[in-house]
Tab-separated table of C-alpha atoms in Angstrom:
chain	number	residue	atom	x	y	z
A	1	MET	CA	0.000	0.000	0.000
A	2	PRO	CA	1.744	3.232	-1.035
A	3	PHE	CA	0.008	5.787	1.211
A	4	LEU	CA	0.151	4.898	4.916
A	5	TYR	CA	-0.660	8.232	6.509
A	6	HIS	CA	-0.937	11.847	5.442
A	7	THR	CA	-0.564	15.001	7.558
A	8	LEU	CA	-2.061	18.345	6.511
A	9	TYR	CA	-1.320	21.775	7.939
A	10	ASN	CA	-3.082	24.962	6.737
A	11	PHE	CA	-4.025	23.304	3.426
A	12	ARG	CA	-7.133	24.840	1.804
A	13	ASN	CA	-10.190	24.625	4.089
A	14	LEU	CA	-9.072	21.368	5.719
A	15	ASN	CA	-8.423	21.149	9.440
A	16	ASN	CA	-4.890	20.383	10.569
A	17	ALA	CA	-4.677	16.665	11.255
A	18	THR	CA	-3.193	13.317	10.295
A	19	ILE	CA	-5.376	10.947	8.306
A	20	ASP	CA	-4.941	7.169	8.194
A	21	LEU	CA	-4.742	6.041	4.565
A	22	SER	CA	-3.527	2.493	5.099
A	23	HIS	CA	-6.425	0.931	3.174
A	24	ARG	CA	-6.588	-0.336	-0.381
A	25	GLU	CA	-9.750	1.699	-1.073
A	26	VAL	CA	-10.716	4.984	0.583
A	27	TYR	CA	-13.943	6.873	-0.147
A	28	PHE	CA	-14.464	10.517	0.807
A	29	VAL	CA	-18.195	11.266	1.031
A	30	GLY	CA	-19.687	14.714	1.547
A	31	GLU	CA	-21.555	17.652	0.081
A	32	ASN	CA	-19.874	20.017	-2.360
A	33	GLY	CA	-17.488	22.514	-0.803
A	34	GLN	CA	-16.699	20.428	2.302
A	35	GLY	CA	-13.156	19.434	1.342
A	36	LYS	CA	-13.388	16.125	-0.570
A	37	SER	CA	-11.495	17.344	-3.630
A	38	ASN	CA	-9.006	19.187	-1.431
A	39	LEU	CA	-7.974	15.875	0.118
A	40	LEU	CA	-7.289	14.391	-3.312
A	41	GLU	CA	-5.468	17.582	-4.270
A	42	SER	CA	-3.169	17.228	-1.260
A	43	LEU	CA	-2.323	13.632	-2.233
A	44	TYR	CA	-1.620	14.707	-5.806
A	45	TYR	CA	0.561	17.527	-4.465
A	46	VAL	CA	2.959	15.225	-2.612
A	47	ALA	CA	3.167	12.987	-5.700
A	48	TYR	CA	4.004	15.756	-8.177
A	49	GLY	CA	5.004	18.799	-6.153
A	50	ILE	CA	2.208	20.881	-7.679
A	51	SER	CA	-1.588	21.121	-7.529
A	52	PHE	CA	-3.885	19.958	-10.308
A	53	ARG	CA	-6.213	22.887	-9.570
A	54	THR	CA	-3.819	25.857	-9.581
A	55	HIS	CA	-0.192	26.654	-10.304
A	56	THR	CA	-0.197	29.466	-7.739
A	57	ASP	CA	0.841	27.949	-4.415
A	58	SER	CA	-0.287	30.964	-2.389
A	59	GLN	CA	-3.897	30.150	-3.355
A	60	ILE	CA	-3.653	26.850	-1.482
A	61	ILE	CA	-2.983	28.340	1.961
A	62	LYS	CA	-5.885	28.368	4.389
A	63	GLU	CA	-7.446	31.817	4.667
A	64	GLY	CA	-5.750	33.937	7.348
A	65	GLN	CA	-2.536	31.844	7.331
A	66	SER	CA	0.832	32.425	5.639
A	67	ASN	CA	2.105	28.887	5.133
A	68	PHE	CA	1.105	25.275	4.601
A	69	SER	CA	2.753	21.872	4.767
A	70	LEU	CA	2.049	18.284	3.773
A	71	ASN	CA	3.747	15.092	4.920
A	72	SER	CA	3.102	11.638	3.513
A	73	VAL	CA	4.549	8.243	4.305
A	74	PHE	CA	4.011	5.543	1.734
A	75	GLN	CA	5.268	2.070	0.980
A	76	ARG	CA	6.912	1.893	-2.417
A	77	SER	CA	7.435	-1.856	-2.096
A	78	GLN	CA	7.391	-4.493	0.592
A	79	ASP	CA	10.859	-3.467	1.765
A	80	GLU	CA	10.877	0.222	0.847
A	81	THR	CA	9.071	3.017	2.697
A	82	LYS	CA	9.426	6.651	1.622
A	83	LYS	CA	8.469	10.029	3.052
A	84	ILE	CA	7.630	13.141	1.034
A	85	SER	CA	7.283	16.538	2.709
A	86	VAL	CA	6.199	19.840	1.180
A	87	ILE	CA	6.647	23.080	3.113
A	88	TYR	CA	5.476	26.426	1.724
A	89	ASP	CA	6.375	29.506	3.779
A	90	ASN	CA	6.942	33.182	2.970
A	91	GLY	CA	6.398	32.583	-0.740
A	92	LYS	CA	8.977	29.793	-0.999
A	93	LYS	CA	8.402	26.073	-1.458
A	94	ARG	CA	10.643	23.307	-0.157
A	95	ILE	CA	10.182	19.646	-1.067
A	96	GLU	CA	11.959	16.901	0.835
A	97	LYS	CA	12.260	13.208	0.092
A	98	ASP	CA	13.333	11.101	3.053
A	99	GLY	CA	14.549	14.249	4.792
A	100	LYS	CA	16.724	15.455	1.885
A	101	LYS	CA	15.881	18.556	-0.116
A	102	VAL	CA	14.596	17.918	-3.636
A	103	HIS	CA	16.094	20.380	-6.132
A	104	ASP	CA	13.952	19.355	-9.089
A	105	ARG	CA	10.365	18.051	-9.081
A	106	LYS	CA	11.352	15.295	-11.491
A	107	GLU	CA	13.133	13.651	-8.540
A	108	ILE	CA	9.757	12.777	-6.982
A	109	ILE	CA	7.467	12.339	-9.994
A	110	ASN	CA	8.152	8.621	-10.406
A	111	THR	CA	8.014	7.916	-6.656
A	112	ILE	CA	4.242	7.824	-6.095
A	113	PRO	CA	2.466	6.688	-9.280
A	114	CYS	CA	-0.773	8.696	-8.989
A	115	ILE	CA	-3.254	8.739	-11.871
A	116	LEU	CA	-5.866	11.493	-11.492
A	117	PHE	CA	-9.410	11.321	-12.910
A	118	CYS	CA	-11.129	14.735	-12.765
A	119	HIS	CA	-13.700	16.892	-14.590
A	120	ASP	CA	-11.028	18.872	-16.434
A	121	ASP	CA	-10.052	15.677	-18.259
A	122	MET	CA	-12.964	16.439	-20.597
A	123	LYS	CA	-10.557	18.867	-22.297
A	124	PHE	CA	-8.579	15.885	-23.568
A	125	ALA	CA	-11.546	15.107	-25.807
A	126	THR	CA	-13.090	18.499	-26.591
A	127	GLY	CA	-10.374	21.051	-25.734
A	128	GLU	CA	-7.611	22.640	-27.769
A	129	PRO	CA	-4.766	20.458	-29.173
A	130	GLU	CA	-2.448	21.518	-26.325
A	131	TYR	CA	-4.507	19.461	-23.844
A	132	ARG	CA	-4.064	16.239	-25.803
A	133	ARG	CA	-0.349	16.938	-26.204
A	134	PHE	CA	-0.171	17.467	-22.439
A	135	PHE	CA	-1.894	14.138	-21.775
A	136	ILE	CA	0.509	12.127	-23.938
A	137	ASP	CA	3.515	13.980	-22.537
A	138	GLN	CA	2.310	13.391	-18.981
A	139	SER	CA	1.892	9.674	-19.728
A	140	LEU	CA	5.492	9.519	-20.923
A	141	THR	CA	6.917	11.363	-17.917
A	142	LEU	CA	5.267	8.884	-15.520
A	143	TYR	CA	7.987	6.360	-16.320
A	144	ASP	CA	10.534	8.203	-18.497
A	145	SER	CA	12.242	10.935	-16.469
A	146	LEU	CA	14.482	11.751	-19.434
A	147	PHE	CA	11.417	12.893	-21.361
A	148	ILE	CA	10.993	15.684	-18.807
A	149	ASP	CA	14.403	16.994	-19.890
A	150	ASP	CA	13.491	16.541	-23.566
A	151	ILE	CA	10.407	18.717	-23.155
A	152	ARG	CA	12.200	21.328	-21.058
A	153	ASN	CA	15.086	21.596	-23.510
A	154	TYR	CA	12.736	21.907	-26.466
A	155	LYS	CA	10.662	24.623	-24.795
A	156	LYS	CA	13.802	26.536	-23.842
A	157	ILE	CA	15.115	26.499	-27.415
A	158	LEU	CA	11.675	27.347	-28.795
A	159	LYS	CA	11.376	30.355	-26.479
A	160	SER	CA	14.809	31.631	-27.513
A	161	ARG	CA	14.091	31.093	-31.213
A	162	ASN	CA	10.780	32.934	-30.983
A	163	LEU	CA	12.481	35.805	-29.170
A	164	ILE	CA	15.039	36.388	-31.909
A	165	LEU	CA	12.301	36.135	-34.536
A	166	LYS	CA	10.285	38.773	-32.704
A	167	ASN	CA	13.333	41.028	-32.352
A	168	HIS	CA	14.418	40.432	-35.976
A	169	GLU	CA	17.837	39.271	-34.809
A	170	TYR	CA	18.458	36.314	-37.103
A	171	GLU	CA	22.189	35.631	-36.631
A	172	MET	CA	21.580	32.666	-34.277
A	173	LEU	CA	18.803	31.002	-36.294
A	174	ASP	CA	21.048	28.256	-37.658
A	175	VAL	CA	22.187	27.318	-34.153
A	176	TYR	CA	18.643	27.271	-32.759
A	177	ASP	CA	17.370	25.299	-35.758
A	178	ASP	CA	19.980	22.610	-35.075
A	179	GLN	CA	18.869	22.308	-31.456
A	180	LEU	CA	15.155	22.539	-32.259
A	181	ALA	CA	15.490	19.684	-34.745
A	182	LYS	CA	17.515	17.611	-32.269
A	183	TYR	CA	15.110	17.829	-29.324
A	184	GLY	CA	11.945	18.043	-31.409
A	185	LEU	CA	12.687	14.814	-33.245
A	186	VAL	CA	13.091	12.953	-29.937
A	187	ILE	CA	9.722	14.265	-28.750
A	188	GLU	CA	7.925	13.262	-31.950
A	189	GLU	CA	9.482	9.783	-31.893
A	190	LYS	CA	8.403	9.189	-28.290
A	191	ARG	CA	4.903	10.596	-28.858
A	192	LYS	CA	4.372	8.410	-31.926
A	193	LYS	CA	5.454	5.282	-30.055
A	194	ALA	CA	3.288	6.148	-27.035
A	195	ILE	CA	0.180	6.774	-29.147
A	196	PHE	CA	0.695	3.490	-31.004
A	197	GLN	CA	0.817	1.684	-27.655
A	198	PHE	CA	-2.189	3.606	-26.316
A	199	ASN	CA	-4.229	2.484	-29.307
A	200	GLN	CA	-3.647	-1.142	-28.330
A	201	ILE	CA	-5.519	-0.366	-25.101
A	202	PHE	CA	-7.918	2.520	-25.702
A	203	GLY	CA	-9.950	1.286	-28.707
A	204	LYS	CA	-10.789	-2.032	-27.044
A	205	LEU	CA	-11.920	-0.286	-23.859
A	206	PHE	CA	-14.144	2.135	-25.764
A	207	GLU	CA	-15.731	-0.643	-27.805
A	208	GLU	CA	-16.346	-2.764	-24.697
A	209	ILE	CA	-18.200	-0.013	-22.840
A	210	THR	CA	-20.053	1.612	-25.782
A	211	GLY	CA	-20.248	-1.030	-28.490
A	212	ILE	CA	-18.689	1.448	-30.959
A	213	GLU	CA	-15.847	-0.030	-33.005
A	214	ASN	CA	-12.787	1.457	-34.675
A	215	VAL	CA	-12.349	4.544	-32.493
A	216	GLU	CA	-8.659	5.322	-32.198
A	217	ILE	CA	-6.161	8.054	-31.407
A	218	PHE	CA	-4.567	9.626	-34.478
A	219	TYR	CA	-1.209	11.395	-34.320
A	220	GLU	CA	-0.493	14.126	-36.865
A	221	PRO	CA	3.036	15.471	-36.241
A	222	SER	CA	3.738	19.020	-37.339
A	223	TRP	CA	6.871	17.841	-39.090
A	224	LYS	CA	5.070	15.579	-41.534
A	225	GLU	CA	5.823	11.910	-41.887
A	226	LYS	CA	7.135	10.569	-45.181
A	227	LEU	CA	6.005	7.452	-47.015
A	228	ILE	CA	8.692	4.831	-47.645
A	229	GLU	CA	7.786	1.362	-48.890
A	230	ASN	CA	4.118	1.911	-47.922
A	231	ALA	CA	5.088	2.792	-44.349
A	232	LYS	CA	4.888	6.211	-42.750
A	233	ILE	CA	8.030	7.203	-40.916
A	234	LEU	CA	9.041	10.410	-39.171
A	235	PRO	CA	11.487	12.715	-40.947
A	236	ASP	CA	15.128	12.494	-39.944
A	237	TYR	CA	17.318	15.288	-38.608
A	238	ASP	CA	18.342	16.539	-42.085
A	239	ASP	CA	14.726	16.540	-43.268
A	240	ILE	CA	13.724	18.740	-40.319
A	241	ARG	CA	16.627	21.146	-40.826
A	242	ASN	CA	15.630	21.539	-44.479
A	243	LEU	CA	11.991	22.059	-43.495
A	244	LEU	CA	12.912	24.753	-40.976
A	245	MET	CA	14.967	26.475	-43.658
A	246	GLU	CA	12.043	26.336	-46.103
A	247	LYS	CA	9.700	27.849	-43.522
A	248	ARG	CA	12.161	30.472	-42.315
A	249	ASP	CA	10.627	33.346	-44.284
A	250	SER	CA	7.159	32.488	-42.929
A	251	ASP	CA	8.548	32.306	-39.401
A	252	LYS	CA	10.199	35.709	-39.831
A	253	TYR	CA	7.001	37.235	-41.145
A	254	SER	CA	4.910	35.731	-38.318
A	255	GLU	CA	7.638	36.394	-35.726
A	256	THR	CA	7.134	32.922	-34.289
A	257	THR	CA	8.001	29.266	-34.988
A	258	LEU	CA	5.199	27.812	-37.097
A	259	SER	CA	6.245	24.144	-37.056
A	260	GLY	CA	7.437	21.637	-34.501
A	261	PRO	CA	6.094	19.392	-31.718
A	262	HIS	CA	4.425	22.400	-30.066
A	263	ARG	CA	2.034	22.331	-33.032
A	264	ASP	CA	1.455	18.565	-33.235
A	265	ARG	CA	-2.171	17.485	-33.477
A	266	ILE	CA	-3.693	14.481	-31.731
A	267	ASN	CA	-7.283	13.583	-32.603
A	268	PHE	CA	-9.847	10.825	-32.116
A	269	ILE	CA	-11.006	9.226	-35.329
A	270	LYS	CA	-13.472	6.541	-36.362
A	271	ASP	CA	-13.174	4.897	-39.758
A	272	ARG	CA	-10.599	7.567	-40.707
A	273	LYS	CA	-12.950	10.447	-39.915
A	274	LEU	CA	-12.858	12.862	-36.967
A	275	PHE	CA	-15.023	11.413	-34.203
A	276	ILE	CA	-15.432	14.250	-31.682
A	277	PRO	CA	-17.548	16.600	-33.904
A	278	THR	CA	-20.292	13.948	-34.096
A	279	ALA	CA	-19.841	12.385	-30.650
A	280	SER	CA	-22.331	13.009	-27.850
A	281	THR	CA	-21.358	14.681	-24.590
A	282	GLY	CA	-21.583	11.295	-22.880
A	283	GLN	CA	-19.242	9.724	-25.424
A	284	CYS	CA	-16.746	12.567	-24.963
A	285	ARG	CA	-16.911	12.090	-21.200
A	286	LEU	CA	-16.226	8.378	-21.647
A	287	ILE	CA	-13.240	9.135	-23.879
A	288	SER	CA	-11.698	11.285	-21.151
A	289	LEU	CA	-12.300	8.613	-18.498
A	290	LEU	CA	-11.013	5.758	-20.617
A	291	LEU	CA	-7.890	7.719	-21.482
A	292	ARG	CA	-7.072	7.713	-17.779
A	293	VAL	CA	-7.807	3.983	-17.557
A	294	ALA	CA	-5.502	3.431	-20.536
A	295	GLN	CA	-2.874	5.642	-18.917
A	296	SER	CA	-2.981	3.446	-15.816
A	297	VAL	CA	-2.578	0.260	-17.865
A	298	TYR	CA	0.194	1.882	-19.917
A	299	TYR	CA	2.079	2.882	-16.760
A	300	ALA	CA	1.754	-0.567	-15.172
A	301	ARG	CA	3.005	-2.328	-18.311
A	302	PHE	CA	6.153	-0.231	-18.518
A	303	THR	CA	7.096	-0.082	-14.852
A	304	GLY	CA	5.682	-3.210	-13.256
A	305	PHE	CA	4.160	-1.015	-10.513
A	306	LYS	CA	0.451	-0.725	-9.832
A	307	PRO	CA	-0.816	2.877	-9.838
A	308	VAL	CA	-2.653	4.840	-7.181
A	309	LEU	CA	-5.954	6.082	-8.623
A	310	LEU	CA	-7.480	9.414	-7.555
A	311	MET	CA	-11.079	9.769	-8.817
A	312	ASP	CA	-12.725	13.141	-8.167
A	313	ASP	CA	-16.510	12.879	-8.681
A	314	VAL	CA	-15.998	11.524	-12.198
A	315	LEU	CA	-18.658	8.798	-12.037
A	316	LEU	CA	-21.419	11.282	-11.282
A	317	GLU	CA	-22.326	12.014	-14.908
A	318	LEU	CA	-22.497	8.390	-16.066
A	319	ASP	CA	-25.656	6.307	-16.059
A	320	PRO	CA	-25.661	3.318	-13.634
A	321	ASP	CA	-24.886	0.764	-16.338
A	322	LYS	CA	-21.817	2.624	-17.606
A	323	ARG	CA	-20.665	3.296	-14.036
A	324	ALA	CA	-20.696	-0.414	-13.335
A	325	LYS	CA	-18.864	-1.187	-16.580
A	326	LEU	CA	-16.230	1.470	-15.988
A	327	THR	CA	-15.491	0.384	-12.420
A	328	SER	CA	-15.156	-3.217	-13.596
A	329	MET	CA	-12.652	-2.088	-16.252
A	330	LEU	CA	-10.337	-0.266	-13.873
A	331	PRO	CA	-6.825	-1.714	-14.003
A	332	GLU	CA	-5.340	-3.447	-11.004
A	333	TYR	CA	-4.287	-0.759	-8.558
A	334	ASP	CA	-2.426	-0.458	-5.273
A	335	GLN	CA	-4.891	2.081	-3.891
A	336	LEU	CA	-8.062	3.836	-4.970
A	337	PHE	CA	-9.263	7.166	-3.575
A	338	CYS	CA	-12.737	8.309	-4.649
A	339	THR	CA	-14.991	11.253	-3.818
A	340	PHE	CA	-18.787	10.912	-3.735
A	341	LEU	CA	-21.801	13.018	-2.917
A	342	PRO	CA	-23.968	11.609	-0.071
A	343	GLY	CA	-26.771	10.559	-2.422
A	344	GLU	CA	-24.591	8.531	-4.743
A	345	PRO	CA	-24.828	4.717	-4.531
A	346	TYR	CA	-21.188	4.285	-3.598
A	347	GLU	CA	-22.094	1.240	-1.522
A	348	ARG	CA	-22.400	-0.703	-4.790
A	349	TYR	CA	-18.672	-0.326	-5.446
A	350	MET	CA	-17.447	-0.973	-1.905
A	351	HIS	CA	-15.649	-4.007	-0.573
A	352	GLU	CA	-15.465	-5.235	2.998
A	353	THR	CA	-12.125	-3.501	3.494
A	354	THR	CA	-13.121	-0.156	1.935
A	355	LYS	CA	-12.597	2.778	4.298
A	356	VAL	CA	-15.271	5.499	4.168
A	357	TYR	CA	-14.670	8.976	5.557
A	358	LYS	CA	-17.544	11.431	5.848
A	359	ILE	CA	-16.287	14.943	5.063
A	360	SER	CA	-17.924	18.044	6.522
A	361	GLY	CA	-16.508	21.511	7.146
A	362	GLY	CA	-12.955	20.428	6.444
A	363	GLU	CA	-13.089	17.541	8.947
A	364	TRP	CA	-13.467	13.830	8.355
A	365	TYR	CA	-15.314	11.204	10.348
A	366	GLU	CA	-15.428	7.426	10.131
């Protein structure tokens, strides 16, 4: 069991306390605004060093206070127990792992394998392309810490290249093009491989729960693939350098970089046609949920570790039949944390060992 206990201090509207999480399944039940989602947010925070609800840490502090802290102890394996601490005070954040300061969040990202299901996941289906790129990139970083550096390096070069385009200072373009091609090609290669592997999981899940066949994820890289012996392959380094040179005048005119992984498109298709424009709201919601299920399976296959699932009121909008199907399709997990409203039939999903906490006014009761 990864999470054993969790201590909160001045976090959101939650009372300062230590909560026992040494159960395979934990349900948080309460009305809206009582602190259910805040508890999941605090667990996510120790796993990733950031919130899934805001990137401004000062917004997390309980009203009237100037600091907050979180401490979690979890069991990584039978013989390995870890402790993550987050302390935010006077506008500065400190993260510690086993008592030692963490200098980069990537040092903790692969420690607690949390997969979050939340309402904002709907953007993966219906939102702008950046949300689908984020989802695939997040899936890769769960087990490939080097990909974090790939993305950071690419964004750094892209920012510098766009700056010189905006300032009409073109002397360094050749240098930045070399680096953009180098890091961008790695990103496209890893995204293509990840999406291929996701399609082995996602389409079958969607068909099983909806009866709709041939729905898949389609990757359209900005640097177009080329056809060789009836197979589509990504361009090589020289191809990308030539493409950047061909587009240089357009980039200068637009004062920005018009091609690269930051403009990749990822779509859902059925029988080679875009699926989302004709899909119902319920089908789009299912896509977002099943992406997270697929992400959990994908993570487990690559690492051999079972994930911790955080589900924030995501079953509420599904009809009873689809709720039952979805819960039966969840991958094997180490722990499951769910939030429910009091009127929801959460008893149907419980097991004898499930721990239920009633949440009210920032406090929890058994």
